[in-house]
Amino acid sequence: MPVSRNRVNPETPSTPGTTGRRYGGIDPEERQRQRRAKLIDAGLAVFGEQGYHNSTVRDVCKQAQLTSRYFYENFDGMEALFKAVYTAVNRELMQTTIMSLASCQPDPEKLAEAALRNFLEFIRQDPHRARVALIDALNVGEGMNMLADKASQDFAHLIAGFMHQMFPKLDEQGRLNFKMLANGLVGANTRIATQWVADRCKAPLEDVLTNTLILFKACIGYARTLEAELKG
């Protein structure tokens, strides 16, 4: 059977259901977890350098210093690995975002700035993250599109939650649709960041932050105007 461009023929896997032996004090389940983590790290490096469509199982295995047997022990193909890498990147972004918000003053503008700064710094610090999360994620396939949409919804849900905390009366009276607004802000933020990454982050981060923050400040300002009308 010939080797395809994005795959290599897997070696015969170990017999399913066997427990295996402890090696170096580590049980088989933990060794598999460690191998999976190595493959995800390798996937980030390979996808980040070469792009999804130019990467192969062999590339990933070489980077991880593992055989193809262990690749197919954890993933059924390159798209499955890409999804795992994308999920790991977005999980880390969500964690750092929540940490930045937790240490911020409870002021709408300051919260927005903290979250946006964290996002821009996160993708600038590692171009591999940027390529996976913002460039290649759009070109992998329908299954990946659904995963990317879920990630966007998670961040929109976070924004909508803070909107509700800051302006509860507007939500209660239906004056603003926080879910709709949050989705729009995430979409605009992602588009600006994607173009920034495509330009290799040439524009100063502070300039990108200032222009992205304008959209959030406009929403906050309008919300405050509506809130003042309710009180008046």
Tab-separated table of C-alpha atoms in Angstrom, residues 31-214:
chain	number	residue	atom	x	y	z
A	31	ARG	CA	3.194	7.019	29.205
A	32	GLN	CA	0.456	7.299	26.594
A	33	ARG	CA	-0.648	10.636	28.036
A	34	GLN	CA	2.925	11.893	27.833
A	35	ARG	CA	3.274	10.714	24.236
A	36	ARG	CA	0.014	12.444	23.299
A	37	ALA	CA	1.257	15.675	24.877
A	38	LYS	CA	4.536	15.383	22.947
A	39	LEU	CA	2.637	14.888	19.696
A	40	ILE	CA	0.459	17.935	20.371
A	41	ASP	CA	3.539	20.050	21.116
A	42	ALA	CA	5.178	18.700	17.964
A	43	GLY	CA	2.025	19.429	15.972
A	44	LEU	CA	2.063	23.041	17.126
A	45	ALA	CA	5.676	23.400	16.036
A	46	VAL	CA	5.170	21.700	12.665
A	47	PHE	CA	1.848	23.354	11.781
A	48	GLY	CA	3.189	26.688	12.979
A	49	GLU	CA	6.233	26.460	10.711
A	50	GLN	CA	4.874	24.672	7.633
A	51	GLY	CA	1.121	25.105	7.743
A	52	TYR	CA	-1.432	22.327	7.998
A	53	HIS	CA	-1.557	21.403	4.305
A	54	ASN	CA	2.227	21.148	4.000
A	55	SER	CA	2.680	18.941	7.067
A	56	THR	CA	2.774	15.163	7.271
A	57	VAL	CA	2.580	12.512	9.955
A	58	ARG	CA	6.261	11.845	9.356
A	59	ASP	CA	7.085	15.504	10.061
A	60	VAL	CA	5.213	15.403	13.346
A	61	CYS	CA	6.741	12.104	14.434
A	62	LYS	CA	10.226	13.379	13.658
A	63	GLN	CA	9.594	16.527	15.705
A	64	ALA	CA	8.177	14.490	18.611
A	65	GLN	CA	10.875	11.799	18.292
A	66	LEU	CA	8.180	9.114	18.247
A	67	THR	CA	7.254	6.473	15.698
A	68	SER	CA	4.074	6.521	13.631
A	69	ARG	CA	2.754	3.687	15.799
A	70	TYR	CA	2.372	6.138	18.660
A	71	PHE	CA	0.838	8.766	16.411
A	72	TYR	CA	-1.993	6.412	15.409
A	73	GLU	CA	-2.328	5.271	18.996
A	74	ASN	CA	-3.595	8.778	19.738
A	75	PHE	CA	-4.926	10.247	16.477
A	76	ASP	CA	-6.608	8.809	13.403
A	77	GLY	CA	-5.054	11.404	11.103
A	78	MET	CA	-3.637	14.882	10.728
A	79	GLU	CA	-6.971	16.669	11.070
A	80	ALA	CA	-7.541	14.994	14.432
A	81	LEU	CA	-4.109	16.181	15.572
A	82	PHE	CA	-4.773	19.698	14.303
A	83	LYS	CA	-8.021	19.811	16.281
A	84	ALA	CA	-6.153	18.738	19.416
A	85	VAL	CA	-3.492	21.407	18.852
A	86	TYR	CA	-6.125	24.082	18.195
A	87	THR	CA	-8.042	23.072	21.330
A	88	ALA	CA	-4.875	23.242	23.428
A	89	VAL	CA	-4.007	26.718	22.106
A	90	ASN	CA	-7.504	28.060	22.779
A	91	ARG	CA	-7.618	26.486	26.226
A	92	GLU	CA	-4.374	28.248	27.119
A	93	LEU	CA	-5.693	31.537	25.716
A	94	MET	CA	-8.880	31.244	27.751
A	95	GLN	CA	-6.897	30.510	30.909
A	96	THR	CA	-4.589	33.495	30.454
A	97	THR	CA	-7.567	35.714	29.598
A	98	ILE	CA	-9.401	34.764	32.776
A	99	MET	CA	-6.239	35.364	34.813
A	100	SER	CA	-5.792	38.822	33.294
A	101	LEU	CA	-9.429	39.694	34.031
A	102	ALA	CA	-9.222	38.391	37.599
A	103	SER	CA	-6.417	40.829	38.389
A	104	CYS	CA	-8.154	43.793	36.727
A	105	GLN	CA	-10.301	46.534	38.243
A	106	PRO	CA	-14.066	45.947	37.731
A	107	ASP	CA	-14.347	48.704	35.129
A	108	PRO	CA	-15.677	47.931	31.613
A	109	GLU	CA	-12.933	49.761	29.707
A	110	LYS	CA	-10.150	48.339	31.848
A	111	LEU	CA	-11.539	44.813	31.576
A	112	ALA	CA	-11.774	45.113	27.791
A	113	GLU	CA	-8.248	46.462	27.531
A	114	ALA	CA	-6.841	43.716	29.758
A	115	ALA	CA	-8.492	40.961	27.721
A	116	LEU	CA	-7.475	42.450	24.363
A	117	ARG	CA	-3.890	43.072	25.463
A	118	ASN	CA	-3.639	39.507	26.689
A	119	PHE	CA	-4.938	38.204	23.354
A	120	LEU	CA	-2.566	40.268	21.234
A	121	GLU	CA	0.439	39.457	23.407
A	122	PHE	CA	-0.504	35.767	23.360
A	123	ILE	CA	-0.414	35.523	19.568
A	124	ARG	CA	2.613	37.794	19.134
A	125	GLN	CA	4.688	35.834	21.644
A	126	ASP	CA	4.407	32.644	19.596
A	127	PRO	CA	3.815	32.854	15.820
A	128	HIS	CA	2.987	29.132	15.886
A	129	ARG	CA	-0.097	29.837	17.988
A	130	ALA	CA	-1.092	32.648	15.655
A	131	ARG	CA	-0.858	30.520	12.531
A	132	VAL	CA	-2.792	27.624	14.035
A	133	ALA	CA	-5.530	29.674	15.698
A	134	LEU	CA	-6.056	32.422	13.124
A	135	ILE	CA	-4.785	31.272	9.733
A	136	ASP	CA	-4.882	27.513	9.234
A	137	ALA	CA	-7.975	26.940	11.356
A	138	LEU	CA	-10.030	28.451	8.538
A	139	ASN	CA	-8.677	26.062	5.899
A	140	VAL	CA	-8.701	22.595	7.461
A	141	GLY	CA	-12.241	21.383	6.911
A	142	GLU	CA	-15.873	21.497	7.989
A	143	GLY	CA	-15.209	19.700	11.260
A	144	MET	CA	-12.559	22.257	12.130
A	145	ASN	CA	-14.908	25.109	11.265
A	146	MET	CA	-17.362	23.823	13.855
A	147	LEU	CA	-14.619	23.644	16.481
A	148	ALA	CA	-13.433	27.171	15.675
A	149	ASP	CA	-17.003	28.451	15.934
A	150	LYS	CA	-17.348	26.785	19.343
A	151	ALA	CA	-14.164	28.514	20.522
A	152	SER	CA	-15.494	31.881	19.334
A	153	GLN	CA	-18.773	31.224	21.141
A	154	ASP	CA	-16.880	30.507	24.369
A	155	PHE	CA	-15.147	33.889	24.236
A	156	ALA	CA	-18.394	35.626	23.246
A	157	HIS	CA	-20.072	34.001	26.252
A	158	LEU	CA	-17.316	35.396	28.478
A	159	ILE	CA	-17.810	38.918	27.102
A	160	ALA	CA	-21.597	38.713	27.370
A	161	GLY	CA	-21.248	37.612	30.989
A	162	PHE	CA	-19.224	40.706	31.858
A	163	MET	CA	-21.684	42.912	29.966
A	164	HIS	CA	-24.484	41.506	32.093
A	165	GLN	CA	-22.516	42.181	35.284
A	166	MET	CA	-21.705	45.751	34.271
A	167	PHE	CA	-25.142	46.668	32.835
A	168	PRO	CA	-27.729	44.290	34.336
A	169	LYS	CA	-30.712	46.602	33.792
A	170	LEU	CA	-30.113	46.797	30.047
A	171	ASP	CA	-30.167	43.027	29.825
A	172	GLU	CA	-33.276	42.702	32.002
A	173	GLN	CA	-35.254	45.182	29.923
A	174	GLY	CA	-34.011	43.867	26.578
A	175	ARG	CA	-32.471	47.192	25.589
A	176	LEU	CA	-29.330	45.448	24.318
A	177	ASN	CA	-28.724	41.916	23.096
A	178	PHE	CA	-25.472	41.136	24.872
A	179	LYS	CA	-25.042	37.796	23.126
A	180	MET	CA	-25.339	39.393	19.695
A	181	LEU	CA	-23.001	42.232	20.613
A	182	ALA	CA	-20.424	39.869	22.096
A	183	ASN	CA	-20.397	37.734	18.956
A	184	GLY	CA	-19.863	40.832	16.850
A	185	LEU	CA	-16.994	42.024	19.023
A	186	VAL	CA	-15.280	38.630	18.915
A	187	GLY	CA	-15.654	38.515	15.129
A	188	ALA	CA	-14.204	41.997	14.656
A	189	ASN	CA	-11.391	41.324	17.111
A	190	THR	CA	-10.495	38.070	15.359
A	191	ARG	CA	-10.500	39.707	11.930
A	192	ILE	CA	-8.216	42.526	13.055
A	193	ALA	CA	-5.846	40.078	14.741
A	194	THR	CA	-5.829	37.791	11.691
A	195	GLN	CA	-4.800	40.640	9.410
A	196	TRP	CA	-2.144	41.686	11.928
A	197	VAL	CA	-0.724	38.159	11.935
A	198	ALA	CA	-0.868	37.975	8.120
A	199	ASP	CA	1.264	41.144	8.088
A	200	ARG	CA	3.718	39.410	10.474
A	201	CYS	CA	2.681	41.703	13.346
A	202	LYS	CA	4.472	44.659	11.763
A	203	ALA	CA	2.158	47.230	13.342
A	204	PRO	CA	3.028	48.078	16.972
A	205	LEU	CA	0.919	46.144	19.438
A	206	GLU	CA	-0.230	49.368	21.099
A	207	ASP	CA	-1.621	50.647	17.781
A	208	VAL	CA	-3.552	47.430	17.198
A	209	LEU	CA	-4.807	47.497	20.778
A	210	THR	CA	-5.975	51.116	20.514
A	211	ASN	CA	-7.936	50.516	17.334
A	212	THR	CA	-9.455	47.258	18.514
A	213	LEU	CA	-10.422	48.801	21.831
A	214	ILE	CA	-12.375	51.550	20.031
